XYZ file of C-alpha atoms in Angstrom:
725
model
C 61.542 18.836 -26.683
C 57.988 18.003 -28.290
C 57.320 15.407 -25.232
C 58.280 17.858 -22.951
C 55.457 19.970 -24.785
C 53.244 17.384 -24.592
C 53.637 16.926 -21.251
C 53.474 20.501 -20.438
C 50.694 21.047 -21.530
C 48.456 17.467 -20.179
C 49.297 18.899 -16.867
C 48.201 22.728 -17.153
C 45.015 20.793 -19.100
C 44.891 18.908 -15.492
C 45.224 21.829 -13.476
C 42.228 23.598 -16.239
C 40.301 20.860 -15.245
C 40.925 20.410 -11.856
C 40.379 23.802 -10.635
C 37.289 24.904 -8.647
C 35.943 27.593 -11.014
C 35.611 24.941 -14.378
C 32.859 25.347 -16.512
C 32.122 22.853 -19.374
C 30.212 25.061 -21.558
C 32.137 28.036 -21.090
C 35.436 26.109 -21.745
C 33.806 24.449 -25.171
C 32.497 27.512 -26.333
C 36.453 28.941 -25.920
C 37.770 25.683 -27.501
C 35.505 25.828 -30.272
C 36.391 29.927 -31.020
C 40.069 29.055 -30.391
C 40.240 26.217 -32.963
C 41.306 26.045 -36.886
C 39.016 23.188 -37.411
C 38.076 19.895 -37.086
C 41.159 18.746 -36.406
C 42.317 20.554 -33.594
C 38.876 19.512 -31.983
C 39.564 15.895 -32.330
C 43.267 15.933 -31.079
C 41.780 18.219 -27.937
C 39.615 15.363 -27.385
C 42.121 12.244 -27.718
C 44.036 14.818 -25.066
C 41.065 15.321 -22.648
C 40.221 10.676 -23.187
C 44.275 10.472 -22.174
C 43.519 12.072 -19.606
C 40.781 10.570 -18.127
C 42.321 7.537 -18.480
C 45.507 8.078 -16.795
C 42.562 9.461 -14.144
C 40.978 5.925 -14.223
C 44.497 3.999 -13.785
C 45.652 6.653 -10.925
C 41.860 6.205 -9.599
C 41.805 2.348 -9.169
C 45.942 2.219 -8.174
C 44.615 4.233 -5.313
C 41.685 1.920 -4.712
C 44.140 -0.903 -4.669
C 46.714 0.081 -2.186
C 43.629 1.658 0.302
C 41.856 -2.034 0.193
C 45.371 -3.243 1.036
C 45.546 -0.883 3.758
C 42.187 -1.563 5.246
C 42.880 -5.180 5.019
C 46.402 -4.519 7.426
C 44.156 -2.266 9.723
C 41.012 -4.828 10.172
C 44.090 -7.168 10.945
C 45.502 -4.992 13.994
C 42.015 -4.016 15.331
C 41.830 -8.022 15.443
C 44.765 -8.274 17.693
C 43.933 -5.009 19.797
C 40.330 -6.127 19.930
C 42.191 -9.900 21.390
C 44.591 -8.103 23.828
C 41.603 -5.636 25.033
C 39.701 -9.032 25.923
C 42.630 -10.208 28.091
C 43.033 -7.021 29.635
C 39.089 -7.282 30.393
C 39.366 -10.573 31.757
C 42.529 -9.476 34.058
C 40.510 -6.564 35.432
C 37.521 -8.922 36.480
C 39.338 -11.300 38.765
C 40.830 -8.384 40.289
C 37.413 -6.521 40.940
C 35.858 -10.284 42.257
C 39.133 -10.128 44.443
C 38.479 -7.126 45.999
C 34.855 -7.950 46.591
C 36.086 -10.469 48.946
C 38.216 -8.266 51.373
C 34.747 -6.808 52.863
C 33.562 -10.223 53.657
C 36.439 -11.372 55.549
C 37.037 -7.818 57.038
C 33.036 -8.146 58.546
C 33.561 -10.419 61.133
C 36.395 -8.129 62.659
C 34.855 -5.314 62.241
C 31.556 -6.111 63.682
C 33.423 -7.270 66.704
C 35.142 -3.761 67.249
C 31.926 -1.544 67.091
C 30.758 -3.919 69.502
C 33.838 -3.123 71.954
C 33.180 0.258 71.404
C 29.938 0.609 71.800
C 30.264 0.690 75.789
C 32.598 3.677 75.462
C 31.756 7.030 75.068
C 34.640 8.515 72.248
C 35.298 4.909 70.854
C 31.658 4.414 70.713
C 31.233 7.433 67.990
C 34.117 5.957 66.016
C 32.186 2.426 66.385
C 28.867 3.659 64.870
C 31.334 5.786 62.095
C 32.201 1.710 61.326
C 29.228 0.283 61.178
C 27.495 3.195 58.878
C 30.561 2.482 56.840
C 30.583 -1.283 57.029
C 26.900 -1.293 55.926
C 27.607 0.578 53.045
C 29.513 -1.650 51.179
C 27.754 -4.622 52.499
C 24.771 -3.311 51.021
C 25.458 -2.202 47.860
C 29.228 -2.755 45.861
C 29.279 -0.219 42.753
C 30.733 -2.516 39.578
C 33.257 -0.075 36.993
C 30.129 -0.672 34.884
C 27.819 1.563 36.817
C 25.520 -1.541 38.153
C 24.969 -2.333 41.302
C 23.655 -5.667 42.705
C 22.234 -6.073 46.380
C 24.334 -8.108 48.671
C 22.681 -10.509 50.755
C 23.852 -8.819 54.140
C 21.160 -6.337 55.442
C 17.566 -8.667 56.142
C 14.633 -6.952 54.546
C 14.457 -3.791 56.729
C 17.676 -2.623 54.986
C 16.874 -4.013 51.748
C 13.575 -1.637 52.270
C 15.875 1.508 52.773
C 18.452 1.004 49.838
C 14.891 1.219 47.690
C 13.654 3.356 49.432
C 16.874 5.663 48.741
C 17.209 5.070 45.025
C 14.079 5.628 44.764
C 14.158 9.229 45.918
C 16.635 10.166 43.249
C 13.539 8.694 40.811
C 10.805 11.514 39.906
C 7.067 10.197 40.034
C 7.602 6.648 41.330
C 6.657 7.643 44.701
C 3.834 4.559 44.501
C 5.994 2.124 44.517
C 7.097 1.887 47.767
C 3.482 1.239 48.429
C 4.196 -2.642 47.926
C 4.865 -4.562 50.973
C 7.570 -7.060 50.663
C 9.000 -5.264 47.144
C 12.661 -4.289 47.102
C 16.204 -3.796 45.418
C 17.906 -6.656 43.438
C 19.976 -5.108 41.179
C 20.522 -1.549 38.972
C 22.534 0.197 36.359
C 22.970 2.589 33.637
C 22.001 1.453 30.069
C 21.394 3.112 26.571
C 18.058 2.487 24.487
C 18.056 2.233 21.027
C 15.288 1.810 18.504
C 14.274 -1.369 17.388
C 13.192 -0.802 13.831
C 16.379 1.256 13.098
C 18.791 0.365 15.569
C 19.418 4.300 16.105
C 20.363 5.714 19.769
C 17.596 7.211 21.287
C 18.298 7.911 25.433
C 20.491 7.103 28.322
C 18.424 5.469 30.941
C 19.306 3.710 34.689
C 17.522 0.328 35.124
C 16.129 -0.611 38.438
C 15.203 -4.387 39.318
C 12.960 -5.363 41.821
C 11.864 -8.425 43.404
C 8.730 -8.181 40.936
C 8.994 -5.869 38.573
C 11.559 -3.494 36.185
C 11.793 0.528 36.413
C 13.128 2.414 33.626
C 14.383 5.883 34.507
C 15.261 8.658 32.056
C 18.551 10.898 33.070
C 17.686 14.532 34.034
C 20.980 16.028 32.229
C 20.194 19.580 34.229
C 20.226 17.684 37.308
C 23.378 15.448 37.849
C 22.297 11.921 39.896
C 18.168 12.212 38.837
C 16.113 10.502 37.093
C 12.514 10.748 35.621
C 9.969 7.704 35.806
C 10.117 6.482 32.426
C 8.013 3.242 32.425
C 7.564 0.012 34.693
C 7.150 -3.719 34.186
C 5.833 -6.433 35.733
C 8.152 -9.399 35.110
C 5.283 -11.900 34.763
C 4.850 -10.361 30.973
C 8.494 -9.622 31.075
C 10.514 -11.566 28.370
C 14.199 -11.083 27.941
C 16.092 -11.574 24.370
C 19.998 -11.531 24.413
C 21.371 -10.256 21.029
C 23.848 -10.923 19.136
C 26.678 -8.581 18.812
C 27.019 -7.487 15.257
C 29.425 -4.477 15.483
C 29.149 -1.755 15.941
C 26.275 -2.554 17.621
C 27.091 -4.827 20.324
C 26.283 -5.301 24.254
C 22.711 -5.570 23.287
C 19.404 -7.306 25.071
C 15.719 -6.768 24.298
C 12.978 -6.494 26.441
C 9.437 -7.731 25.319
C 6.221 -6.628 26.782
C 3.168 -7.359 24.575
C 2.801 -5.390 22.366
C 6.437 -3.773 22.486
C 9.610 -4.608 22.022
C 12.462 -2.487 23.135
C 16.300 -2.814 23.091
C 19.054 -1.429 25.418
C 23.084 -1.574 25.240
C 24.565 -2.263 28.410
C 28.395 -0.906 28.959
C 30.419 -3.905 28.482
C 29.894 -7.292 28.267
C 30.267 -8.356 31.514
C 27.515 -6.106 32.462
C 25.420 -7.357 29.911
C 25.854 -10.361 31.329
C 25.127 -9.694 34.782
C 22.063 -8.073 33.344
C 20.437 -11.231 31.398
C 21.861 -13.681 34.671
C 19.782 -11.293 37.185
C 16.757 -10.563 35.294
C 16.684 -14.893 34.646
C 16.999 -15.327 38.450
C 14.550 -13.357 39.564
C 11.664 -13.843 37.030
C 12.474 -17.919 38.158
C 12.317 -16.625 42.216
C 9.192 -14.837 41.562
C 7.723 -17.799 39.867
C 8.380 -19.996 42.400
C 7.371 -17.253 44.610
C 3.890 -17.190 43.128
C 3.654 -21.263 42.734
C 4.525 -21.626 46.539
C 1.347 -19.302 47.983
C -0.718 -21.119 45.280
C 0.198 -24.182 47.013
C -0.457 -22.689 50.264
C -3.730 -20.932 49.626
C -4.656 -24.780 48.710
C -3.308 -26.712 51.558
C -5.679 -26.159 54.157
C -8.578 -27.589 52.417
C -7.372 -31.111 52.821
C -6.008 -31.660 56.611
C -7.955 -34.886 56.813
C -5.570 -36.427 53.733
C -2.548 -35.605 55.830
C -3.927 -37.649 58.358
C -5.484 -40.378 56.494
C -1.452 -40.177 54.426
C 0.107 -41.248 57.887
C -2.031 -44.031 58.602
C -3.267 -45.914 55.183
C -0.796 -46.854 53.080
C -2.822 -47.423 50.170
C -3.695 -44.117 49.869
C -0.496 -42.858 50.066
C -0.140 -44.523 47.053
C -3.324 -43.506 45.302
C -1.857 -39.506 46.833
C 1.648 -39.885 45.173
C 0.059 -41.096 41.882
C -1.262 -37.700 40.817
C 2.688 -35.610 41.922
C 4.047 -37.891 39.089
C 2.913 -35.838 36.144
C 3.272 -32.727 37.742
C 7.695 -33.996 37.652
C 7.135 -35.093 34.503
C 5.558 -32.011 33.180
C 8.389 -29.794 34.573
C 10.628 -32.123 33.344
C 11.624 -30.691 29.995
C 14.794 -30.603 28.391
C 15.340 -26.455 27.393
C 19.519 -26.310 27.836
C 20.526 -28.170 24.458
C 22.344 -25.148 22.993
C 20.200 -24.855 19.521
C 17.343 -24.153 21.743
C 19.170 -21.456 24.247
C 20.415 -19.488 21.032
C 17.009 -20.042 18.752
C 15.119 -16.573 19.866
C 18.393 -14.831 18.326
C 19.224 -17.379 15.674
C 15.117 -15.997 14.912
C 16.377 -12.561 14.892
C 19.592 -13.182 12.994
C 17.716 -14.639 10.115
C 15.204 -11.893 9.950
C 17.342 -9.463 9.831
C 19.878 -10.908 6.954
C 16.282 -12.188 4.863
C 17.057 -16.108 5.477
C 13.171 -16.961 5.514
C 14.131 -20.184 5.177
C 16.290 -20.416 7.770
C 13.333 -19.315 10.243
C 11.370 -21.513 9.270
C 13.097 -24.574 8.991
C 14.327 -23.614 13.120
C 10.430 -22.718 14.005
C 9.825 -26.318 12.505
C 12.604 -28.149 14.167
C 11.209 -26.480 18.289
C 7.988 -27.781 16.951
C 8.852 -31.079 16.184
C 10.734 -31.198 19.417
C 7.999 -30.027 21.644
C 5.191 -32.393 20.264
C 3.305 -34.361 22.609
C 5.629 -32.381 25.799
C 4.131 -30.808 28.475
C 4.305 -27.396 28.618
C 5.576 -26.311 32.101
C 6.855 -21.999 32.408
C 9.318 -22.076 31.161
C 8.307 -23.966 27.979
C 5.547 -21.165 27.729
C 8.593 -18.683 28.133
C 10.558 -19.784 25.339
C 6.916 -20.355 22.716
C 6.133 -16.393 24.492
C 9.851 -14.940 22.935
C 9.315 -17.433 19.139
C 5.685 -16.029 18.682
C 6.227 -12.598 18.891
C 9.733 -13.149 16.127
C 6.829 -15.239 14.496
C 4.386 -12.050 14.304
C 8.095 -10.597 13.139
C 8.651 -12.763 9.895
C 4.879 -12.855 9.100
C 5.249 -8.926 8.700
C 8.287 -8.759 6.796
C 7.069 -11.349 4.319
C 3.644 -9.781 4.186
C 5.655 -6.704 3.244
C 7.673 -8.968 0.738
C 4.321 -9.630 -1.065
C 2.693 -5.646 -0.516
C 2.466 -4.208 -4.577
C 4.119 -1.941 -2.563
C 7.391 -3.470 -3.041
C 8.557 -3.930 -6.944
C 6.562 -5.837 -9.146
C 9.188 -7.455 -11.429
C 10.454 -10.511 -11.666
C 6.888 -11.957 -12.477
C 4.527 -14.406 -10.337
C 7.885 -16.549 -9.078
C 9.734 -13.954 -6.996
C 6.333 -14.797 -4.749
C 7.145 -18.157 -4.625
C 9.672 -17.831 -2.008
C 7.582 -15.846 0.434
C 4.049 -17.402 -0.037
C 6.284 -20.994 0.738
C 7.108 -19.650 4.048
C 3.622 -18.370 4.997
C 2.267 -21.610 3.493
C 5.006 -23.362 6.267
C 3.754 -21.428 9.117
C 0.214 -22.222 8.741
C -1.436 -19.165 7.015
C -2.260 -20.488 4.270
C -5.541 -18.199 3.356
C -3.534 -15.156 4.311
C -0.599 -16.293 1.489
C -3.621 -16.368 -0.525
C -4.543 -13.298 -0.537
C -1.446 -11.842 -0.892
C 0.311 -13.277 -3.393
C -3.209 -12.923 -5.277
C -3.208 -8.970 -4.555
C 0.392 -8.682 -5.629
C -0.617 -10.327 -8.598
C -3.576 -8.133 -9.377
C -1.357 -5.105 -9.166
C 0.811 -6.668 -11.459
C -1.182 -7.423 -14.618
C -2.816 -3.660 -13.735
C 0.570 -2.167 -13.763
C 1.360 -4.260 -16.922
C -1.707 -3.166 -18.892
C -1.030 0.685 -17.902
C 2.415 0.658 -19.218
C 0.940 -0.619 -22.301
C 1.696 2.391 -25.158
C -1.780 3.433 -27.409
C -0.062 3.438 -30.378
C -0.688 2.475 -34.268
C -3.873 0.477 -35.404
C -6.367 -0.290 -32.103
C -5.700 -4.115 -33.893
C -2.340 -3.995 -32.833
C -2.795 -1.919 -29.355
C -5.144 -4.979 -28.696
C -2.699 -7.988 -30.013
C -0.159 -6.262 -27.371
C -2.683 -6.029 -24.844
C -4.275 -9.952 -24.564
C -0.577 -10.914 -25.053
C 0.344 -9.317 -22.009
C -3.144 -9.824 -20.266
C -3.011 -13.781 -20.832
C 0.359 -14.314 -20.497
C 0.817 -12.751 -17.177
C -2.554 -15.072 -15.898
C -1.192 -18.215 -17.297
C 1.833 -17.483 -15.594
C 0.001 -16.890 -12.159
C -2.289 -19.742 -12.623
C 1.062 -21.701 -12.941
C 2.431 -20.511 -10.380
C -0.512 -20.268 -8.480
C -0.520 -24.970 -9.053
C 2.635 -24.802 -7.573
C 3.017 -22.690 -4.666
C -0.860 -23.997 -3.449
C -0.721 -27.740 -4.409
C -1.943 -29.837 -1.597
C -3.354 -27.022 0.306
C -7.130 -25.938 1.066
C -9.410 -26.302 -1.853
C -11.131 -22.878 -1.195
C -7.779 -21.231 -1.962
C -8.733 -22.231 -5.769
C -12.221 -21.322 -5.726
C -10.086 -17.376 -4.747
C -8.201 -17.537 -7.797
C -11.198 -18.286 -10.016
C -12.786 -15.256 -8.179
C -9.608 -13.329 -8.366
C -9.436 -14.287 -12.681
C -13.022 -12.534 -12.844
C -11.734 -10.077 -11.293
C -8.838 -9.651 -13.583
C -10.976 -10.416 -16.347
C -13.104 -7.007 -15.499
C -10.067 -5.256 -15.540
C -9.487 -6.373 -19.335
C -12.490 -5.817 -20.905
C -12.569 -2.271 -19.117
C -9.095 -1.733 -21.457
C -10.352 -3.228 -23.632
C -14.181 -1.824 -23.959
C -12.164 1.558 -23.820
C -9.942 1.302 -26.828
C -12.472 -0.805 -29.316
C -16.083 0.377 -28.635
C -15.668 3.493 -26.949
C -13.548 4.766 -29.989
C -16.694 3.990 -32.282
C -14.246 1.437 -34.157
C -15.334 -0.124 -36.941
C -17.530 -3.029 -36.367
C -15.269 -5.258 -38.741
C -12.411 -3.663 -36.471
C -14.434 -4.858 -33.404
C -14.707 -8.411 -34.788
C -11.504 -8.839 -35.804
C -10.451 -7.642 -32.083
C -12.647 -9.497 -30.548
C -11.597 -12.647 -32.122
C -7.877 -11.600 -30.857
C -9.274 -11.664 -27.128
C -11.212 -15.333 -27.528
C -8.566 -17.030 -29.403
C -6.196 -16.097 -26.293
C -8.994 -16.890 -23.725
C -8.820 -20.069 -25.415
C -5.032 -21.246 -24.463
C -5.795 -21.033 -21.333
C -7.741 -24.607 -21.470
C -4.086 -26.017 -21.737
C -4.025 -25.375 -18.052
C -7.791 -26.093 -17.229
C -9.079 -23.019 -16.762
C -11.823 -21.755 -19.254
C -12.661 -17.981 -19.047
C -14.744 -17.552 -22.098
C -17.868 -17.663 -20.250
C -16.227 -14.617 -18.292
C -14.848 -12.550 -21.046
C -18.730 -13.749 -22.810
C -20.704 -12.131 -19.833
C -18.521 -8.787 -19.446
C -18.438 -7.935 -23.819
C -22.585 -9.021 -24.123
C -23.195 -4.915 -23.777
C -20.456 -3.357 -25.786
C -21.378 -5.907 -28.774
C -25.264 -5.200 -28.719
C -24.664 -1.936 -28.563
C -22.006 -2.253 -31.819
C -24.440 -4.134 -33.604
C -27.273 -2.063 -32.586
C -24.639 1.234 -33.859
C -23.900 -0.379 -37.140
C -27.541 -1.902 -37.728
C -29.024 1.873 -37.880
C -25.783 2.477 -40.199
C -27.257 0.099 -42.950
C -30.868 1.090 -42.648
C -30.162 4.553 -42.860
C -27.924 4.359 -46.426
C -30.650 1.897 -47.319
C -33.214 4.164 -46.870
C -31.049 6.871 -48.413
C -30.695 5.358 -51.302
C -34.189 3.710 -51.932
C -35.407 7.419 -51.915
C -32.798 8.076 -54.697
C -33.603 5.042 -57.069
C -34.724 5.844 -60.606
C -34.941 1.514 -61.080
C -32.072 1.474 -63.552
C -29.394 -1.231 -64.825
C -25.664 -0.877 -63.186
C -23.144 0.455 -66.318
C -19.736 -0.522 -65.041
C -18.064 1.300 -67.940
C -15.181 -0.859 -67.914
C -14.450 -5.106 -67.618
C -12.227 -5.040 -64.898
C -14.871 -3.335 -62.643
C -16.868 -6.167 -64.132
C -15.293 -8.946 -62.682
C -14.673 -7.002 -59.455
C -18.200 -7.157 -58.617
C -18.180 -10.594 -59.478
C -15.784 -11.824 -56.864
C -17.174 -9.530 -54.582
C -20.539 -11.388 -55.252
C -18.839 -14.644 -54.743
C -17.488 -13.769 -51.720
C -20.563 -12.838 -50.391
C -21.788 -16.447 -51.315
C -24.136 -15.537 -54.323
C -22.203 -18.137 -56.650
C -25.450 -17.873 -59.938
C -24.310 -13.736 -60.508
C -22.949 -14.264 -64.071
C -27.069 -14.475 -65.009
C -27.610 -11.500 -64.035
C -24.332 -9.804 -66.136
C -25.669 -8.515 -69.609
C -23.446 -7.574 -72.903
C -20.531 -5.411 -72.333
C -20.507 -3.923 -68.451
C -24.123 -4.129 -68.409
C -25.751 -5.383 -64.873
C -29.573 -6.548 -64.868
C -29.663 -5.406 -61.565
C -30.590 -1.984 -59.601
C -27.688 -0.461 -58.315
C -29.308 0.160 -54.764
C -30.283 -4.160 -54.844
C -26.329 -4.739 -55.029
C -25.199 -2.520 -52.805
C -27.677 -3.485 -49.957
C -26.856 -7.185 -50.956
C -22.970 -6.366 -50.198
C -23.588 -4.159 -46.983
C -25.992 -7.295 -45.586
C -23.363 -10.004 -46.129
C -20.783 -7.818 -45.093
C -22.661 -7.404 -41.978
C -23.666 -10.679 -41.356
C -19.860 -11.899 -41.830
C -18.793 -9.727 -39.096
C -21.435 -10.305 -36.848
C -20.848 -13.868 -36.426
C -17.396 -13.200 -35.790
C -18.771 -11.367 -32.465
C -21.469 -14.337 -31.657
C -22.007 -16.155 -28.876
C -25.431 -17.922 -27.718
C -26.250 -13.966 -25.399
C -26.342 -12.529 -28.667
C -28.461 -14.543 -30.540
C -31.864 -13.134 -30.236
C -30.056 -9.880 -31.187
C -28.156 -10.952 -34.054
C -31.608 -12.107 -35.456
C -33.391 -9.218 -34.847
C -31.148 -6.907 -36.261
C -30.809 -9.590 -40.262
C -34.969 -9.112 -40.608
C -35.111 -5.415 -39.883
C -32.504 -4.571 -42.486
C -33.824 -7.141 -44.943
C -37.336 -5.595 -44.109
C -36.622 -2.437 -45.107
C -35.589 -3.883 -48.748
C -38.275 -5.373 -49.334
C -40.802 -2.991 -48.132
C -39.145 -0.675 -50.405
C -39.320 -3.093 -53.658
C -42.963 -4.087 -52.897
C -43.829 -0.766 -52.680
C -42.317 -0.698 -56.348
C -43.826 -2.351 -57.572
C -47.524 -1.294 -56.236
C -46.571 2.035 -56.908
C -44.736 1.279 -60.608
C -47.065 2.304 -63.718
C -44.352 1.622 -66.124
C -44.307 -2.008 -67.585
C -40.790 -2.080 -68.928
C -39.371 -0.880 -65.155
C -41.779 -3.247 -63.141
C -40.281 -6.099 -65.034
C -36.965 -4.720 -64.226
C -38.748 -4.562 -60.432
C -39.666 -7.495 -60.054
C -36.185 -9.269 -61.445
C -34.634 -7.264 -58.894
C -37.428 -8.702 -56.122
C -36.558 -12.412 -57.843
C -32.692 -11.644 -57.074
C -33.645 -11.060 -53.324
C -35.834 -13.199 -52.940
C -34.238 -16.408 -54.432
C -31.084 -15.227 -53.989
C -30.092 -13.320 -51.136
C -32.217 -14.231 -49.058
C -31.417 -18.025 -48.918
C -27.575 -17.407 -49.058
C -28.603 -15.315 -45.365
C -30.350 -17.960 -44.338
C -27.579 -20.190 -45.084
C -24.590 -18.246 -43.898
C -26.330 -17.776 -40.404
C -26.925 -21.181 -40.162
C -23.260 -22.015 -40.674
C -22.104 -19.811 -38.593
C -24.852 -20.203 -35.312
C -24.986 -24.195 -35.703
C -28.788 -23.749 -36.133
C -31.792 -22.659 -38.487
C -33.354 -19.346 -38.001
C -37.521 -19.900 -38.501
C -37.692 -16.017 -38.684
C -35.102 -15.636 -41.989
C -37.185 -18.993 -43.505
C -40.287 -17.295 -43.265
C -39.157 -14.343 -45.248
C -37.849 -16.493 -47.757
C -41.070 -18.515 -48.362
C -43.292 -15.335 -48.849
C -43.941 -13.948 -52.103
C -44.039 -10.885 -50.590
C -43.363 -9.641 -47.104
C -45.288 -6.806 -45.947
C -47.988 -4.749 -47.886
C -46.989 -1.283 -46.834
C -50.021 1.907 -47.619
C -47.978 4.384 -49.386
C -49.467 6.620 -46.940
C -46.652 4.604 -44.696
C -44.273 3.877 -46.107
C -40.693 5.729 -45.586
C -39.638 5.308 -48.906
C -39.971 8.207 -51.958
C -41.050 7.590 -54.785
């Protein structure tokens, strides 16, 4: 009983969920109001989950059944296709039998017409027979809506037939002005878009002995057409398009710089179009060649005479004819050459770039050191069109619009095929442009969060890792190519470094970070940049050149801050000893001075927690040594004079104040204390600054030596000093 109730509840729930007006929000709201507690909601959730699992199982079962039916249907379609092919073959044989009947009746009908011409009433019947016969011999309509010019009528009949048909095409009367032009073949076609394979329009093709006319249907006027395009056979290439259901029975016409795809009604008509186009092109080419030979023939009558009398000249005249025969004797009948344009189209459509380039290499190797008669030139024209299409696809593969995921290795396939096609420069340019877009995107996607130093660590890792991967991939892809590509890579690396420095400076220097933070960030960037030396790429000088202006600005700003702070302390100077109150504070100060390089600070400490130095001098010492330490982290040769001048300016502010105080102070006790502070500056602080500067830079500074050796730095008049006494 409970099971029956459960089944009925599940079916009711299923009907409720499947109803057209079901709203999930309203359903949940009603369910929450009706439930007594959490337990009811959990049970209802389990019922919905069970229903979802049951629905999923039913869906899988239905998909499996439909898949089996699909396989069986496909098998039946295959059987039906083979039967239709057999039926088409039988109909073709019947049609060929019917076409042979008018040709056998032609002599009898002509004799009957001649006999009837002498009688009155019989003559009318004979004329009708001749007209009927001429219609049969001139054009024989095929089931596919195509017609082929027969060989029965002469030039006048062919011209009459052309005139009759072209009267149905609007806007092409100028075609009749060409003498010797006649219709070879015509039929209905359907045009498709070459890029998207979408049906465009119904057309009718008229193939003349020297050109191809394409006309569009006029739906409102049955049997009439409008002129669309006219193509000379000299610049026309015909390509068979492999069947790819539902797209079948198609062929492509290539007319530089455009191409058009047409679909015939069936495979037989398509084959006729391809055959008659090739035959007509060949006949036109042969006709042009004969005309050129005839035009050149009148210039050598004596050679014809001597040819019959002088056997030596006969041999000499025959020798130049040998290369002409050899020039045209290039075997293009092999199956892989005949299907090469189609195979290239398939490879490009299936993105089999390696296969397409392999086919091109095979053809180039086969035609190497061979002459170029018209068939070879025609084949090369077809292949060049495919090469252009392949190049466009490969260029699109490397464009920044494509997905940039996968790193530089993702571009290797397209780059290698472009190099094989002989377009190394284009491949290099596109590869570097793609990588520049990838680096730019990676930098933009970095989140600016947390401390500045943390962001700089992430920025350096992303940028220099991308640069390292790009350099390694470039070395693999372009190994053995023109060395100019490596120059292009160095130029690109400098441009990419500029992109990195822009993001770096915006975060570090534009945001007015402290000098210690800026120094740590620059140090991190230098360390990452030095890793590029593993692959022989040194960009340290570039990052120095790009950062020098920002670092100069940071040093100048921090120098001004120290000078202002020192002047402010000087203005409040009372020349009293420091009392640190606690031994802990005194120990901390000793550690700080030791870290600054002042190792003999013990001699300036007194009893308890007293220090026999002024607070101003101690603060100046710590601030100056801190500035020097951070500046040395930023140091490179271009900053030598900037750093040295900044140090001299900072030190001058302190020593000028001490010098002025010594001259102005009258109290002997305070004067002795000031002299002790001056001794600390000259004999302890300045040697430490000089030593540390020389260690960091690698060479001594004469300006600092002059400051240390002078007993007094600069005599300042009381009127000109900025110190407040």
